[in-house]
PDB file of C-alpha atoms in Angstrom:
ATOM      1  CA  MET Z   1      -8.878 -22.971  63.264  1.00 71.00           C
ATOM      2  CA  SER Z   2      -8.238 -24.861  60.287  1.00 88.00           C
ATOM      3  CA  MET Z   3      -8.832 -22.695  57.193  1.00 95.00           C
ATOM      4  CA  PHE Z   4     -10.021 -23.973  53.558  1.00 97.00           C
ATOM      5  CA  ARG Z   5     -11.807 -26.966  55.239  1.00 98.00           C
ATOM      6  CA  LEU Z   6     -14.230 -28.868  52.941  1.00 98.00           C
ATOM      7  CA  ASP Z   7     -15.844 -31.285  55.708  1.00 98.00           C
ATOM      8  CA  GLY Z   8     -19.072 -32.327  54.737  1.00 97.00           C
ATOM      9  CA  MET Z   9     -19.341 -31.177  51.115  1.00 98.00           C
ATOM     10  CA  VAL Z  10     -19.495 -33.009  48.100  1.00 98.00           C
ATOM     11  CA  ALA Z  11     -17.641 -32.036  44.882  1.00 99.00           C
ATOM     12  CA  VAL Z  12     -17.708 -33.235  41.400  1.00 99.00           C
ATOM     13  CA  VAL Z  13     -14.209 -32.881  39.376  1.00 98.00           C
ATOM     14  CA  THR Z  14     -14.740 -33.669  35.937  1.00 98.00           C
ATOM     15  CA  GLY Z  15     -11.820 -35.468  33.924  1.00 98.00           C
ATOM     16  CA  GLY Z  16     -10.494 -36.113  37.165  1.00 98.00           C
ATOM     17  CA  SER Z  17      -8.643 -39.225  36.124  1.00 97.00           C
ATOM     18  CA  ARG Z  18      -5.227 -37.467  35.295  1.00 95.00           C
ATOM     19  CA  GLY Z  19      -3.343 -34.056  35.450  1.00 96.00           C
ATOM     20  CA  ILE Z  20      -4.915 -31.148  37.119  1.00 97.00           C
ATOM     21  CA  GLY Z  21      -7.781 -32.717  37.457  1.00 98.00           C
ATOM     22  CA  ARG Z  22      -6.299 -35.460  39.620  1.00 98.00           C
ATOM     23  CA  ALA Z  23      -4.797 -32.890  41.586  1.00 98.00           C
ATOM     24  CA  CYS Z  24      -8.004 -31.268  42.141  1.00 98.00           C
ATOM     25  CA  ALA Z  25      -9.871 -34.507  43.133  1.00 98.00           C
ATOM     26  CA  GLU Z  26      -6.691 -35.375  45.673  1.00 98.00           C
ATOM     27  CA  VAL Z  27      -6.633 -31.348  47.405  1.00 98.00           C
ATOM     28  CA  LEU Z  28     -10.535 -31.608  47.924  1.00 98.00           C
ATOM     29  CA  ALA Z  29     -10.704 -34.633  49.643  1.00 98.00           C
ATOM     30  CA  ALA Z  30      -7.783 -34.060  51.860  1.00 98.00           C
ATOM     31  CA  GLN Z  31      -9.534 -30.970  52.710  1.00 98.00           C
ATOM     32  CA  GLY Z  32     -12.273 -33.196  53.487  1.00 98.00           C
ATOM     33  CA  ALA Z  33     -14.910 -33.210  50.753  1.00 98.00           C
ATOM     34  CA  HIS Z  34     -16.520 -36.305  49.465  1.00 98.00           C
ATOM     35  CA  VAL Z  35     -14.999 -36.206  45.732  1.00 99.00           C
ATOM     36  CA  VAL Z  36     -16.671 -37.618  42.291  1.00 98.00           C
ATOM     37  CA  VAL Z  37     -14.037 -37.976  39.824  1.00 98.00           C
ATOM     38  CA  THR Z  38     -15.590 -38.321  36.138  1.00 98.00           C
ATOM     39  CA  TYR Z  39     -14.150 -39.479  33.536  1.00 98.00           C
ATOM     40  CA  VAL Z  40     -15.016 -40.257  29.662  1.00 97.00           C
ATOM     41  CA  ARG Z  41     -12.046 -43.135  29.134  1.00 93.00           C
ATOM     42  CA  GLY Z  42      -9.089 -44.183  31.212  1.00 90.00           C
ATOM     43  CA  ALA Z  43     -11.523 -45.894  34.193  1.00 97.00           C
ATOM     44  CA  ASP Z  44      -8.534 -47.598  35.050  1.00 98.00           C
ATOM     45  CA  GLU Z  45      -6.620 -44.157  35.924  1.00 98.00           C
ATOM     46  CA  ALA Z  46      -9.967 -42.959  37.618  1.00 98.00           C
ATOM     47  CA  ALA Z  47     -10.222 -46.020  39.672  1.00 98.00           C
ATOM     48  CA  LYS Z  48      -6.344 -45.333  40.779  1.00 98.00           C
ATOM     49  CA  VAL Z  49      -7.172 -41.824  41.935  1.00 98.00           C
ATOM     50  CA  VAL Z  50     -10.033 -43.294  43.977  1.00 98.00           C
ATOM     51  CA  ALA Z  51      -7.767 -45.801  45.494  1.00 98.00           C
ATOM     52  CA  ALA Z  52      -5.150 -43.142  46.675  1.00 98.00           C
ATOM     53  CA  ILE Z  53      -7.498 -40.592  47.825  1.00 98.00           C
ATOM     54  CA  GLN Z  54      -9.206 -43.439  50.437  1.00 98.00           C
ATOM     55  CA  GLU Z  55      -5.992 -45.074  51.224  1.00 98.00           C
ATOM     56  CA  ASN Z  56      -5.287 -41.693  52.667  1.00 98.00           C
ATOM     57  CA  GLY Z  57      -8.596 -41.804  54.308  1.00 98.00           C
ATOM     58  CA  GLY Z  58     -10.888 -39.427  52.143  1.00 98.00           C
ATOM     59  CA  LYS Z  59     -13.917 -40.141  50.620  1.00 98.00           C
ATOM     60  CA  ALA Z  60     -14.210 -40.530  46.620  1.00 98.00           C
ATOM     61  CA  GLU Z  61     -16.033 -42.421  43.684  1.00 98.00           C
ATOM     62  CA  ALA Z  62     -16.220 -42.317  40.099  1.00 98.00           C
ATOM     63  CA  ILE Z  63     -18.445 -42.118  37.203  1.00 98.00           C
ATOM     64  CA  ALA Z  64     -18.535 -42.103  33.498  1.00 98.00           C
ATOM     65  CA  PHE Z  65     -19.899 -39.568  31.201  1.00 98.00           C
ATOM     66  CA  ASP Z  66     -19.171 -37.851  28.143  1.00 98.00           C
ATOM     67  CA  VAL Z  67     -19.225 -33.884  29.013  1.00 98.00           C
ATOM     68  CA  ALA Z  68     -19.560 -33.088  25.126  1.00 97.00           C
ATOM     69  CA  ASP Z  69     -23.498 -34.922  25.806  1.00 98.00           C
ATOM     70  CA  MET Z  70     -25.610 -32.033  27.278  1.00 97.00           C
ATOM     71  CA  LYS Z  71     -27.892 -34.571  28.638  1.00 98.00           C
ATOM     72  CA  ALA Z  72     -25.601 -36.688  30.013  1.00 98.00           C
ATOM     73  CA  SER Z  73     -23.995 -34.065  31.872  1.00 98.00           C
ATOM     74  CA  GLU Z  74     -26.745 -32.612  33.363  1.00 98.00           C
ATOM     75  CA  ASP Z  75     -28.416 -36.100  34.132  1.00 98.00           C
ATOM     76  CA  ALA Z  76     -24.602 -37.111  36.214  1.00 98.00           C
ATOM     77  CA  MET Z  77     -24.927 -33.323  37.903  1.00 98.00           C
ATOM     78  CA  SER Z  78     -28.322 -34.360  39.318  1.00 98.00           C
ATOM     79  CA  ASP Z  79     -27.869 -37.991  39.900  1.00 98.00           C
ATOM     80  CA  VAL Z  80     -25.039 -37.096  42.158  1.00 98.00           C
ATOM     81  CA  ALA Z  81     -27.280 -34.445  43.908  1.00 98.00           C
ATOM     82  CA  LYS Z  82     -29.977 -37.134  44.520  1.00 98.00           C
ATOM     83  CA  ARG Z  83     -27.786 -39.865  45.830  1.00 98.00           C
ATOM     84  CA  LEU Z  84     -25.520 -38.054  47.711  1.00 98.00           C
ATOM     85  CA  GLY Z  85     -28.226 -35.832  49.099  1.00 98.00           C
ATOM     86  CA  LYS Z  86     -26.559 -32.243  47.347  1.00 98.00           C
ATOM     87  CA  LEU Z  87     -23.474 -31.230  45.196  1.00 98.00           C
ATOM     88  CA  ASP Z  88     -21.541 -28.130  46.401  1.00 98.00           C
ATOM     89  CA  ILE Z  89     -18.868 -27.672  44.825  1.00 99.00           C
ATOM     90  CA  LEU Z  90     -18.397 -28.379  41.002  1.00 99.00           C
ATOM     91  CA  VAL Z  91     -14.660 -27.953  39.233  1.00 99.00           C
ATOM     92  CA  ALA Z  92     -15.204 -28.292  35.462  1.00 98.00           C
ATOM     93  CA  ASN Z  93     -11.764 -29.255  34.178  1.00 98.00           C
ATOM     94  CA  ALA Z  94     -12.572 -31.702  31.332  1.00 98.00           C
ATOM     95  CA  GLY Z  95     -11.131 -30.462  28.380  1.00 97.00           C
ATOM     96  CA  VAL Z  96      -9.367 -30.981  24.485  1.00 96.00           C
ATOM     97  CA  ALA Z  97      -6.552 -28.951  23.425  1.00 94.00           C
ATOM     98  CA  ILE Z  98      -6.160 -29.874  19.089  1.00 95.00           C
ATOM     99  CA  ASP Z  99      -3.838 -27.814  18.058  1.00 93.00           C
ATOM    100  CA  GLY Z 100      -3.524 -25.703  14.605  1.00 93.00           C
ATOM    101  CA  LEU Z 101      -2.667 -22.668  12.778  1.00 95.00           C
ATOM    102  CA  LEU Z 102      -6.411 -20.944  11.830  1.00 96.00           C
ATOM    103  CA  LEU Z 103      -6.135 -21.947   8.256  1.00 97.00           C
ATOM    104  CA  ARG Z 104      -5.556 -25.652   9.057  1.00 95.00           C
ATOM    105  CA  VAL Z 105      -7.906 -26.090  11.700  1.00 95.00           C
ATOM    106  CA  LYS Z 106     -10.626 -28.889  10.337  1.00 97.00           C
ATOM    107  CA  GLU Z 107     -14.196 -28.014  11.501  1.00 97.00           C
ATOM    108  CA  GLU Z 108     -14.392 -31.494  13.288  1.00 98.00           C
ATOM    109  CA  ASP Z 109     -11.421 -30.867  15.161  1.00 97.00           C
ATOM    110  CA  PHE Z 110     -13.142 -26.898  15.893  1.00 97.00           C
ATOM    111  CA  ASP Z 111     -16.397 -28.619  16.646  1.00 98.00           C
ATOM    112  CA  ARG Z 112     -15.120 -31.443  19.131  1.00 98.00           C
ATOM    113  CA  ILE Z 113     -13.238 -28.679  21.206  1.00 98.00           C
ATOM    114  CA  PHE Z 114     -15.880 -26.163  21.615  1.00 98.00           C
ATOM    115  CA  ASP Z 115     -18.174 -29.568  22.429  1.00 98.00           C
ATOM    116  CA  VAL Z 116     -15.945 -30.360  25.240  1.00 98.00           C
ATOM    117  CA  ASN Z 117     -14.536 -27.121  26.748  1.00 98.00           C
ATOM    118  CA  VAL Z 118     -17.488 -25.071  26.254  1.00 98.00           C
ATOM    119  CA  LYS Z 119     -21.102 -27.029  25.849  1.00 98.00           C
ATOM    120  CA  GLY Z 120     -19.630 -29.462  28.491  1.00 98.00           C
ATOM    121  CA  SER Z 121     -18.874 -26.862  31.162  1.00 98.00           C
ATOM    122  CA  LEU Z 122     -22.168 -25.251  30.761  1.00 98.00           C
ATOM    123  CA  ALA Z 123     -24.150 -28.339  30.699  1.00 98.00           C
ATOM    124  CA  CYS Z 124     -22.303 -29.354  33.589  1.00 98.00           C
ATOM    125  CA  ALA Z 125     -22.688 -26.218  34.913  1.00 98.00           C
ATOM    126  CA  ARG Z 126     -26.377 -26.108  34.821  1.00 98.00           C
ATOM    127  CA  GLY Z 127     -27.068 -29.721  36.181  1.00 98.00           C
ATOM    128  CA  ALA Z 128     -25.234 -28.514  39.379  1.00 98.00           C
ATOM    129  CA  ILE Z 129     -26.402 -24.945  39.786  1.00 98.00           C
ATOM    130  CA  LYS Z 130     -30.040 -26.937  39.765  1.00 97.00           C
ATOM    131  CA  SER Z 131     -29.006 -28.368  43.182  1.00 96.00           C
ATOM    132  CA  MET Z 132     -27.260 -25.598  44.368  1.00 98.00           C
ATOM    133  CA  MET Z 133     -30.167 -23.288  43.866  1.00 98.00           C
ATOM    134  CA  ARG Z 134     -31.812 -25.517  46.518  1.00 97.00           C
ATOM    135  CA  ALA Z 135     -29.564 -25.563  48.957  1.00 97.00           C
ATOM    136  CA  ARG Z 136     -28.809 -21.803  48.459  1.00 98.00           C
ATOM    137  CA  PHE Z 137     -25.244 -22.507  48.229  1.00 98.00           C
ATOM    138  CA  GLY Z 138     -22.723 -23.543  45.589  1.00 98.00           C
ATOM    139  CA  ARG Z 139     -19.052 -23.138  44.096  1.00 98.00           C
ATOM    140  CA  VAL Z 140     -18.540 -23.286  40.026  1.00 99.00           C
ATOM    141  CA  ILE Z 141     -14.767 -23.111  39.118  1.00 99.00           C
ATOM    142  CA  PHE Z 142     -14.359 -23.341  35.219  1.00 99.00           C
ATOM    143  CA  LEU Z 143     -10.500 -24.415  34.663  1.00 98.00           C
ATOM    144  CA  SER Z 144      -9.625 -22.186  31.214  1.00 98.00           C
ATOM    145  CA  SER Z 145      -6.170 -20.841  30.405  1.00 98.00           C
ATOM    146  CA  VAL Z 146      -3.523 -18.360  30.586  1.00 97.00           C
ATOM    147  CA  VAL Z 147      -3.889 -18.743  26.216  1.00 96.00           C
ATOM    148  CA  GLY Z 148      -7.732 -17.836  26.941  1.00 98.00           C
ATOM    149  CA  GLU Z 149      -6.697 -13.991  27.870  1.00 98.00           C
ATOM    150  CA  MET Z 150      -3.325 -13.416  26.023  1.00 97.00           C
ATOM    151  CA  GLY Z 151      -3.419 -15.829  22.627  1.00 96.00           C
ATOM    152  CA  ASN Z 152      -1.200 -18.003  21.641  1.00 92.00           C
ATOM    153  CA  ALA Z 153      -0.327 -18.909  18.188  1.00 92.00           C
ATOM    154  CA  GLY Z 154      -1.517 -22.279  16.429  1.00 93.00           C
ATOM    155  CA  GLN Z 155      -4.048 -22.597  19.272  1.00 94.00           C
ATOM    156  CA  SER Z 156      -7.113 -20.401  17.407  1.00 96.00           C
ATOM    157  CA  ALA Z 157      -9.870 -22.925  18.512  1.00 97.00           C
ATOM    158  CA  TYR Z 158      -8.715 -23.595  21.949  1.00 97.00           C
ATOM    159  CA  ALA Z 159      -7.795 -20.383  23.040  1.00 97.00           C
ATOM    160  CA  ALA Z 160     -11.361 -19.071  21.598  1.00 98.00           C
ATOM    161  CA  SER Z 161     -12.945 -22.005  23.919  1.00 98.00           C
ATOM    162  CA  LYS Z 162     -11.146 -20.917  27.021  1.00 98.00           C
ATOM    163  CA  ALA Z 163     -11.548 -17.308  26.739  1.00 98.00           C
ATOM    164  CA  ALA Z 164     -15.492 -18.429  25.922  1.00 98.00           C
ATOM    165  CA  LEU Z 165     -15.122 -19.775  29.747  1.00 98.00           C
ATOM    166  CA  LEU Z 166     -14.429 -16.119  31.201  1.00 98.00           C
ATOM    167  CA  GLY Z 167     -17.685 -14.783  29.836  1.00 98.00           C
ATOM    168  CA  LEU Z 168     -19.200 -17.632  30.927  1.00 98.00           C
ATOM    169  CA  THR Z 169     -17.695 -16.936  34.827  1.00 98.00           C
ATOM    170  CA  LYS Z 170     -18.963 -13.321  34.711  1.00 98.00           C
ATOM    171  CA  THR Z 171     -22.136 -14.454  33.338  1.00 98.00           C
ATOM    172  CA  LEU Z 172     -23.351 -17.027  35.588  1.00 99.00           C
ATOM    173  CA  ALA Z 173     -21.982 -15.146  38.631  1.00 99.00           C
ATOM    174  CA  ARG Z 174     -24.376 -12.451  38.477  1.00 98.00           C
ATOM    175  CA  GLU Z 175     -27.191 -15.046  37.665  1.00 98.00           C
ATOM    176  CA  TYR Z 176     -26.608 -16.799  40.401  1.00 98.00           C
ATOM    177  CA  ALA Z 177     -24.945 -14.499  43.148  1.00 98.00           C
ATOM    178  CA  SER Z 178     -28.641 -14.102  44.945  1.00 98.00           C
ATOM    179  CA  ARG Z 179     -28.604 -17.725  45.357  1.00 98.00           C
ATOM    180  CA  ASN Z 180     -25.238 -17.531  47.347  1.00 98.00           C
ATOM    181  CA  ILE Z 181     -23.559 -19.302  44.874  1.00 98.00           C
ATOM    182  CA  THR Z 182     -20.055 -17.987  43.336  1.00 99.00           C
ATOM    183  CA  VAL Z 183     -18.905 -18.556  39.954  1.00 99.00           C
ATOM    184  CA  ASN Z 184     -15.278 -18.505  38.956  1.00 99.00           C
ATOM    185  CA  ALA Z 185     -12.337 -19.263  36.689  1.00 99.00           C
ATOM    186  CA  ILE Z 186      -8.603 -20.278  37.259  1.00 98.00           C
ATOM    187  CA  THR Z 187      -6.451 -19.708  34.402  1.00 98.00           C
ATOM    188  CA  PRO Z 188      -3.025 -22.311  34.260  1.00 98.00           C
ATOM    189  CA  GLY Z 189       0.031 -21.274  32.762  1.00 96.00           C
ATOM    190  CA  PHE Z 190       2.109 -23.529  31.687  1.00 94.00           C
ATOM    191  CA  ILE Z 191       1.391 -26.374  33.969  1.00 95.00           C
ATOM    192  CA  ASP Z 192       3.749 -29.867  34.126  1.00 93.00           C
ATOM    193  CA  THR Z 193       0.883 -32.413  32.914  1.00 83.00           C
ATOM    194  CA  ASP Z 194       0.248 -34.775  30.122  1.00 75.00           C
ATOM    195  CA  MET Z 195      -1.243 -32.124  27.856  1.00 67.00           C
ATOM    196  CA  THR Z 196       2.077 -29.783  27.801  1.00 73.00           C
ATOM    197  CA  THR Z 197       5.085 -32.773  27.861  1.00 71.00           C
ATOM    198  CA  SER Z 198       4.757 -32.768  24.080  1.00 67.00           C
ATOM    199  CA  ILE Z 199       5.960 -29.305  24.362  1.00 71.00           C
ATOM    200  CA  GLN Z 200      10.184 -29.907  23.747  1.00 76.00           C
ATOM    201  CA  GLY Z 201      13.641 -28.234  22.367  1.00 79.00           C
ATOM    202  CA  ASP Z 202      13.364 -24.788  21.731  1.00 78.00           C
ATOM    203  CA  ALA Z 203       9.708 -24.112  22.094  1.00 75.00           C
ATOM    204  CA  LYS Z 204       9.551 -24.994  25.618  1.00 80.00           C
ATOM    205  CA  GLU Z 205      12.809 -22.819  26.333  1.00 85.00           C
ATOM    206  CA  GLY Z 206      10.962 -19.907  24.607  1.00 82.00           C
ATOM    207  CA  MET Z 207       8.156 -20.802  27.114  1.00 83.00           C
ATOM    208  CA  LEU Z 208      10.203 -20.849  30.155  1.00 90.00           C
ATOM    209  CA  LYS Z 209      11.769 -17.564  29.097  1.00 92.00           C
ATOM    210  CA  ALA Z 210       8.277 -15.949  29.113  1.00 92.00           C
ATOM    211  CA  ILE Z 211       7.690 -17.310  32.558  1.00 97.00           C
ATOM    212  CA  PRO Z 212       9.134 -14.651  35.183  1.00 97.00           C
ATOM    213  CA  LEU Z 213       9.194 -17.312  37.833  1.00 97.00           C
ATOM    214  CA  GLY Z 214      11.567 -19.002  35.405  1.00 94.00           C
ATOM    215  CA  ARG Z 215       9.991 -22.347  35.516  1.00 94.00           C
ATOM    216  CA  THR Z 216       6.970 -24.796  34.572  1.00 94.00           C
ATOM    217  CA  GLY Z 217       3.703 -25.110  36.970  1.00 97.00           C
ATOM    218  CA  ARG Z 218       2.482 -28.090  38.869  1.00 97.00           C
ATOM    219  CA  ALA Z 219      -0.665 -29.204  39.064  1.00 98.00           C
ATOM    220  CA  ALA Z 220      -0.820 -29.335  42.917  1.00 98.00           C
ATOM    221  CA  GLU Z 221      -0.295 -25.155  42.577  1.00 98.00           C
ATOM    222  CA  VAL Z 222      -3.567 -25.130  40.585  1.00 98.00           C
ATOM    223  CA  ALA Z 223      -5.255 -27.676  42.710  1.00 98.00           C
ATOM    224  CA  ALA Z 224      -4.502 -25.327  45.542  1.00 98.00           C
ATOM    225  CA  ALA Z 225      -6.369 -22.622  43.679  1.00 98.00           C
ATOM    226  CA  VAL Z 226      -9.174 -24.416  43.371  1.00 98.00           C
ATOM    227  CA  ALA Z 227      -9.529 -25.195  47.142  1.00 98.00           C
ATOM    228  CA  PHE Z 228      -9.281 -21.990  47.963  1.00 98.00           C
ATOM    229  CA  LEU Z 229     -12.058 -20.970  45.844  1.00 98.00           C
ATOM    230  CA  SER Z 230     -14.005 -23.685  46.744  1.00 98.00           C
ATOM    231  CA  SER Z 231     -13.884 -22.934  50.763  1.00 98.00           C
ATOM    232  CA  LYS Z 232     -15.993 -20.733  52.621  1.00 96.00           C
ATOM    233  CA  GLU Z 233     -13.323 -18.409  53.159  1.00 98.00           C
ATOM    234  CA  ALA Z 234     -13.959 -17.499  49.206  1.00 98.00           C
ATOM    235  CA  SER Z 235     -17.219 -16.633  50.147  1.00 98.00           C
ATOM    236  CA  TYR Z 236     -17.176 -13.102  49.054  1.00 98.00           C
ATOM    237  CA  ILE Z 237     -15.615 -13.698  45.951  1.00 98.00           C
ATOM    238  CA  THR Z 238     -17.263 -13.948  42.837  1.00 99.00           C
ATOM    239  CA  GLY Z 239     -16.696 -13.724  38.753  1.00 99.00           C
ATOM    240  CA  GLU Z 240     -13.181 -13.879  38.846  1.00 98.00           C
ATOM    241  CA  THR Z 241     -10.556 -15.023  37.004  1.00 98.00           C
ATOM    242  CA  LEU Z 242      -7.484 -16.305  39.475  1.00 98.00           C
ATOM    243  CA  ARG Z 243      -4.286 -16.763  37.110  1.00 98.00           C
ATOM    244  CA  VAL Z 244      -1.897 -19.122  38.324  1.00 98.00           C
ATOM    245  CA  ASN Z 245       0.845 -18.632  35.590  1.00 98.00           C
ATOM    246  CA  GLY Z 246       4.096 -18.025  37.404  1.00 98.00           C
ATOM    247  CA  GLY Z 247       3.531 -14.559  35.565  1.00 98.00           C
ATOM    248  CA  MET Z 248       3.345 -15.536  32.603  1.00 97.00           C
ATOM    249  CA  TYR Z 249       0.672 -13.021  32.161  1.00 97.00           C
ATOM    250  CA  MET Z 250      -0.452 -10.278  34.228  1.00 96.00           C
TER     251      MET Z 250
END
């Protein structure tokens, strides 16, 4: 019997047009889910993800909204559930990183980070859970970060936002377990994506030295963990943080 199949399920991946989000969308579709890729900019990239999934025999579509807009987020989730009949899986992946030492963090940067990373994730979860409660089934997966657990100089606001998702994960896991909805977080480490390509030279070398496996991770390795937590086989796992970080933080 094939494990971790998602046939007939509907999955939403926020920020699914590139990087980890794209990898998640592709893996969930490969496992049989109908995937809704959300994006705020980059319609072309989102269309490419959908086309790639469809070329491989999967089902996908793309929708645009800004997760930082709570009403737009909740409305988008409820629209997906109405149109497709249900919403089984939410992968809250959309996020922004604006680096800066504490004394230099601008208020507008702090607000933007929390609006997208925390408020956006919470709003999408709220919209999705309404539908999941009716179905008495759901999977909510928040993409946090290793820096939310261990901290990182120059990322005070970003680390705080990603740590907030861990508290949100545990709270929602307690609130909705009775409805057969599991809520988990994944904390990726140093993954090869657009967000990390700017780290070069000594900084990159120092980072690699801190990783026991001695290399950066691949987006597909994070997506595999997402697929597992989305599956029926993971039905007894909730409120957990799954680290995909090469041993960088244990």
